[in-house]
Each structure stands twice: as structure tokens, then as C-alpha cells.
JSON list of C-alpha atoms in Angstrom, two decimals:
[
{"chain": "A", "resi": 125, "resn": "LYS", "atom": "CA", "xyz": [-28.16, -43.69, 30.23]},
{"chain": "A", "resi": 126, "resn": "VAL", "atom": "CA", "xyz": [-25.45, -42.89, 27.41]},
{"chain": "A", "resi": 127, "resn": "GLN", "atom": "CA", "xyz": [-24.50, -39.08, 27.12]},
{"chain": "A", "resi": 128, "resn": "ASP", "atom": "CA", "xyz": [-22.48, -39.74, 23.63]},
{"chain": "A", "resi": 129, "resn": "VAL", "atom": "CA", "xyz": [-21.13, -42.09, 21.55]},
{"chain": "A", "resi": 130, "resn": "SER", "atom": "CA", "xyz": [-18.80, -42.04, 18.74]},
{"chain": "A", "resi": 131, "resn": "VAL", "atom": "CA", "xyz": [-18.30, -45.23, 16.62]},
{"chain": "A", "resi": 132, "resn": "PHE", "atom": "CA", "xyz": [-15.77, -45.71, 13.77]},
{"chain": "A", "resi": 133, "resn": "GLY", "atom": "CA", "xyz": [-14.09, -48.65, 11.85]},
{"chain": "A", "resi": 134, "resn": "VAL", "atom": "CA", "xyz": [-11.12, -50.81, 13.49]},
{"chain": "A", "resi": 135, "resn": "PRO", "atom": "CA", "xyz": [-9.48, -52.98, 11.36]},
{"chain": "A", "resi": 136, "resn": "ASP", "atom": "CA", "xyz": [-10.20, -56.73, 11.01]},
{"chain": "A", "resi": 137, "resn": "SER", "atom": "CA", "xyz": [-8.48, -59.49, 9.40]},
{"chain": "A", "resi": 138, "resn": "LYS", "atom": "CA", "xyz": [-12.05, -61.46, 8.36]},
{"chain": "A", "resi": 139, "resn": "TYR", "atom": "CA", "xyz": [-14.12, -58.55, 7.29]},
{"chain": "A", "resi": 140, "resn": "GLY", "atom": "CA", "xyz": [-11.64, -55.79, 6.90]},
{"chain": "A", "resi": 141, "resn": "GLU", "atom": "CA", "xyz": [-13.05, -53.53, 9.51]},
{"chain": "A", "resi": 142, "resn": "GLU", "atom": "CA", "xyz": [-15.42, -53.98, 12.31]},
{"chain": "A", "resi": 143, "resn": "LEU", "atom": "CA", "xyz": [-17.37, -51.29, 14.33]},
{"chain": "A", "resi": 144, "resn": "CYS", "atom": "CA", "xyz": [-16.22, -49.94, 17.39]},
{"chain": "A", "resi": 145, "resn": "ALA", "atom": "CA", "xyz": [-18.28, -47.62, 20.05]},
{"chain": "A", "resi": 146, "resn": "TRP", "atom": "CA", "xyz": [-16.81, -45.39, 22.40]},
{"chain": "A", "resi": 147, "resn": "VAL", "atom": "CA", "xyz": [-20.01, -44.61, 24.78]},
{"chain": "A", "resi": 148, "resn": "ARG", "atom": "CA", "xyz": [-19.38, -41.94, 27.12]},
{"chain": "A", "resi": 149, "resn": "LEU", "atom": "CA", "xyz": [-22.14, -42.59, 29.80]},
{"chain": "A", "resi": 150, "resn": "LYS", "atom": "CA", "xyz": [-24.32, -39.73, 31.97]},
{"chain": "A", "resi": 151, "resn": "PRO", "atom": "CA", "xyz": [-23.36, -38.69, 35.24]},
{"chain": "A", "resi": 152, "resn": "GLY", "atom": "CA", "xyz": [-24.42, -41.92, 37.72]},
{"chain": "A", "resi": 153, "resn": "ALA", "atom": "CA", "xyz": [-25.53, -43.80, 35.05]},
{"chain": "A", "resi": 154, "resn": "ALA", "atom": "CA", "xyz": [-24.55, -47.47, 34.64]},
{"chain": "A", "resi": 155, "resn": "ALA", "atom": "CA", "xyz": [-24.70, -50.11, 31.66]},
{"chain": "A", "resi": 156, "resn": "ASP", "atom": "CA", "xyz": [-22.63, -52.82, 30.41]},
{"chain": "A", "resi": 157, "resn": "GLU", "atom": "CA", "xyz": [-21.22, -53.88, 26.93]},
{"chain": "A", "resi": 158, "resn": "ASP", "atom": "CA", "xyz": [-23.88, -56.71, 26.58]},
{"chain": "A", "resi": 159, "resn": "GLU", "atom": "CA", "xyz": [-26.89, -54.43, 27.80]},
{"chain": "A", "resi": 160, "resn": "LEU", "atom": "CA", "xyz": [-25.83, -51.63, 24.61]},
{"chain": "A", "resi": 161, "resn": "LYS", "atom": "CA", "xyz": [-25.48, -54.37, 22.44]},
{"chain": "A", "resi": 162, "resn": "ALA", "atom": "CA", "xyz": [-28.69, -55.95, 23.32]},
{"chain": "A", "resi": 163, "resn": "TRP", "atom": "CA", "xyz": [-30.41, -52.19, 22.63]},
{"chain": "A", "resi": 164, "resn": "CYS", "atom": "CA", "xyz": [-28.41, -51.99, 19.49]},
{"chain": "A", "resi": 165, "resn": "ARG", "atom": "CA", "xyz": [-29.85, -55.25, 18.51]},
{"chain": "A", "resi": 166, "resn": "ASP", "atom": "CA", "xyz": [-33.38, -54.62, 18.99]},
{"chain": "A", "resi": 167, "resn": "ARG", "atom": "CA", "xyz": [-33.56, -51.45, 17.30]},
{"chain": "A", "resi": 168, "resn": "ILE", "atom": "CA", "xyz": [-30.78, -51.68, 14.34]},
{"chain": "A", "resi": 169, "resn": "ALA", "atom": "CA", "xyz": [-29.93, -54.06, 11.67]},
{"chain": "A", "resi": 170, "resn": "HIS", "atom": "CA", "xyz": [-27.30, -56.72, 12.68]},
{"chain": "A", "resi": 171, "resn": "TYR", "atom": "CA", "xyz": [-24.05, -55.78, 10.76]},
{"chain": "A", "resi": 172, "resn": "LYS", "atom": "CA", "xyz": [-24.87, -52.34, 12.62]},
{"chain": "A", "resi": 173, "resn": "VAL", "atom": "CA", "xyz": [-24.02, -53.49, 16.06]},
{"chain": "A", "resi": 174, "resn": "PRO", "atom": "CA", "xyz": [-20.70, -52.47, 17.22]},
{"chain": "A", "resi": 175, "resn": "ARG", "atom": "CA", "xyz": [-18.65, -55.41, 18.00]},
{"chain": "A", "resi": 176, "resn": "HIS", "atom": "CA", "xyz": [-16.22, -53.62, 20.61]},
{"chain": "A", "resi": 177, "resn": "VAL", "atom": "CA", "xyz": [-17.83, -51.42, 22.89]},
{"chain": "A", "resi": 178, "resn": "ARG", "atom": "CA", "xyz": [-15.53, -49.08, 25.51]},
{"chain": "A", "resi": 179, "resn": "PHE", "atom": "CA", "xyz": [-16.97, -47.11, 28.03]},
{"chain": "A", "resi": 180, "resn": "VAL", "atom": "CA", "xyz": [-14.57, -43.58, 28.33]},
{"chain": "A", "resi": 181, "resn": "ASP", "atom": "CA", "xyz": [-14.75, -40.96, 30.66]},
{"chain": "A", "resi": 182, "resn": "GLU", "atom": "CA", "xyz": [-13.99, -38.25, 27.18]},
{"chain": "A", "resi": 183, "resn": "PHE", "atom": "CA", "xyz": [-12.99, -38.41, 23.74]},
{"chain": "A", "resi": 184, "resn": "PRO", "atom": "CA", "xyz": [-9.68, -37.26, 22.45]},
{"chain": "A", "resi": 185, "resn": "MET", "atom": "CA", "xyz": [-10.68, -33.36, 20.80]},
{"chain": "A", "resi": 186, "resn": "THR", "atom": "CA", "xyz": [-8.89, -31.16, 18.72]},
{"chain": "A", "resi": 187, "resn": "VAL", "atom": "CA", "xyz": [-8.69, -27.77, 19.70]},
{"chain": "A", "resi": 188, "resn": "THR", "atom": "CA", "xyz": [-11.75, -26.54, 17.55]},
{"chain": "A", "resi": 189, "resn": "GLY", "atom": "CA", "xyz": [-13.60, -29.16, 19.83]},
{"chain": "A", "resi": 190, "resn": "LYS", "atom": "CA", "xyz": [-13.75, -31.77, 17.08]},
{"chain": "A", "resi": 191, "resn": "ILE", "atom": "CA", "xyz": [-13.29, -35.65, 17.89]},
{"chain": "A", "resi": 192, "resn": "GLN", "atom": "CA", "xyz": [-10.17, -37.29, 16.61]},
{"chain": "A", "resi": 193, "resn": "LYS", "atom": "CA", "xyz": [-11.00, -40.55, 15.45]},
{"chain": "A", "resi": 194, "resn": "PHE", "atom": "CA", "xyz": [-7.79, -41.19, 13.95]},
{"chain": "A", "resi": 195, "resn": "VAL", "atom": "CA", "xyz": [-6.50, -41.36, 17.41]},
{"chain": "A", "resi": 196, "resn": "MET", "atom": "CA", "xyz": [-9.55, -43.57, 19.01]},
{"chain": "A", "resi": 197, "resn": "ARG", "atom": "CA", "xyz": [-9.12, -45.85, 15.92]},
{"chain": "A", "resi": 198, "resn": "GLU", "atom": "CA", "xyz": [-4.92, -46.38, 17.00]},
{"chain": "A", "resi": 199, "resn": "ARG", "atom": "CA", "xyz": [-5.69, -46.73, 20.47]},
{"chain": "A", "resi": 200, "resn": "MET", "atom": "CA", "xyz": [-8.41, -49.26, 19.76]},
{"chain": "A", "resi": 201, "resn": "SER", "atom": "CA", "xyz": [-5.91, -51.46, 17.36]},
{"chain": "A", "resi": 202, "resn": "THR", "atom": "CA", "xyz": [-3.16, -51.13, 19.91]},
{"chain": "A", "resi": 203, "resn": "GLU", "atom": "CA", "xyz": [-5.54, -52.49, 22.82]},
{"chain": "A", "resi": 204, "resn": "LEU", "atom": "CA", "xyz": [-6.72, -55.20, 20.41]},
{"chain": "A", "resi": 205, "resn": "GLY", "atom": "CA", "xyz": [-3.54, -56.39, 19.13]},
{"chain": "A", "resi": 206, "resn": "ILE", "atom": "CA", "xyz": [-4.48, -55.69, 15.76]},
{"chain": "A", "resi": 207, "resn": "GLY", "atom": "CA", "xyz": [-2.03, -53.85, 12.90]},
{"chain": "A", "resi": 208, "resn": "GLU", "atom": "CA", "xyz": [-3.36, -51.00, 11.03]},
{"chain": "A", "resi": 209, "resn": "GLN", "atom": "CA", "xyz": [-4.87, -52.25, 8.02]},
{"chain": "A", "resi": 210, "resn": "ARG", "atom": "CA", "xyz": [-6.05, -50.37, 5.04]},
{"chain": "A", "resi": 211, "resn": "SER", "atom": "CA", "xyz": [-9.47, -50.80, 3.90]},
{"chain": "A", "resi": 212, "resn": "ALA", "atom": "CA", "xyz": [-10.55, -50.13, 0.12]}
]
């Protein structure tokens, strides 16, 4: 179902950072946030399960083809209504 995933941290007032996953699904596939979190909970440690999951058609990329995680982090911070906090 999943074609590609990019995971990054977003600011959190309680923990400093929380995980966020941007997910690209395979063409014609369908999934929801709860399904992906349940899949993760069965396979990885609880603290590694992303708190936020967003489905996207494409990731912001540089001209050399690298994912721009800082752009994704800024967009999620705006969407979640949280200010940029610096972690240690």
C-alpha cells in the first residue's frame, strides 16, 4: 500500500519533539492514519510510532532529488499551529 515515507520531528511542548510521517501511497491504494499507526505498533517500539501522519502526493524536493525535510517540518508546524522550537 505504501510507496514511500519520510519521517521527521515536529516541535512538541511536552516532549520537545514528536514524530510526523508523510506518506505516499501506491497508485490505487487506500489507507488511513489509524491503519498505518496500528501497523507500526505491531512492528516497532511505541516511541517510534509517528504521532502525526499525513498523506501526500509528493514530497518537496531539491533540484538534486533530495527530500526537503525542513520544508515539511515548517508546513506541519503551521498546520498544527505550533511555533518553531529548538531541541537540544
